[in-house]
Structure formats: structure tokens, C-alpha cells
């Protein structure tokens, strides 16, 4: 009768490879959710310039045009996100077939650590979205202009 460990031998490397793959996908997801031009970075640059003795930035006059629609431009476009995720998945599948990646790990700790890391980074990202009033997704029904539908 075959031993249970012999049946799982091809899948032993999956733990570490899967964890590295999940961290990479999380990194891609964060880049996908962030705007290309981050308003918090622009505010920090202005503050640094003022601290270094540069000319104090005078605010531009505000008008009704400040509320105009500006499309959400992602830091990582959707095509690049899916392409990178697909390449990483194929690489992870291939890497799991080699014994040099078979590093003994205690997988429940890795799963718990990934879940905590995911929750903390997504909470921070959602707070950033709320603070700077951008939402990278379209929810609900689209507004229709001009005709009755």
C-alpha cells in the first residue's frame, strides 16, 4: 500500500510557491486599485517644497469646473494586470514541479499571515479611496442621457 506522503510528494512545493504567488497577486491588485496620479503624493511634494524654503504654493482659484468629471486612470491598466497575473500563475505552476522549491513550511501560519496582510492593506487602501473621493469601480445602473430607456 502506498504511503500518504508519497501521494502528496508532487504537491509539497505548492505551499511556498503559492504563498509567493499570492503576495505578488496582492501587489498587482493594489497597483490596479490605485490612481496613476496619487493626490496624497502631490500634497506631500508641495509640503516638502515649502519646508525646503521654496516658494509657497498659492492655491489656484476655484470654480464650478473643479467638480467636472475626470476619469479614473489606474496605475496598472487592466490588460497589464491580467497579463502579469497569468504569467505569474503559469510560472507558479511550473515552479511547483521542481524539488528545489520544496521548502518545508508550516502552511497555516502563511495563510493566517496572508489574510492579515490582505485585510490591513485593503483597509488602508479603502480609507485612502474614501479620503480622496475616488472609486475605481462602477457600481449600479449607468446614467443614461438623452433618450428614454
JSON list of N, CA and C in Angstrom, two decimals, residues 37 110 147:
[
{"chain": "A", "resi": 37, "resn": "UNK", "atom": "N", "xyz": [-2.06, 59.12, -10.74]},
{"chain": "A", "resi": 37, "resn": "UNK", "atom": "CA", "xyz": [-1.60, 60.36, -10.11]},
{"chain": "A", "resi": 37, "resn": "UNK", "atom": "C", "xyz": [-2.23, 60.43, -8.73]},
{"chain": "A", "resi": 110, "resn": "UNK", "atom": "N", "xyz": [1.40, 30.74, 7.20]},
{"chain": "A", "resi": 110, "resn": "UNK", "atom": "CA", "xyz": [1.45, 31.52, 5.97]},
{"chain": "A", "resi": 110, "resn": "UNK", "atom": "C", "xyz": [0.06, 31.99, 5.55]},
{"chain": "A", "resi": 147, "resn": "UNK", "atom": "N", "xyz": [-32.02, 59.87, -24.13]},
{"chain": "A", "resi": 147, "resn": "UNK", "atom": "CA", "xyz": [-33.15, 59.05, -24.55]},
{"chain": "A", "resi": 147, "resn": "UNK", "atom": "C", "xyz": [-33.82, 58.34, -23.37]}
]
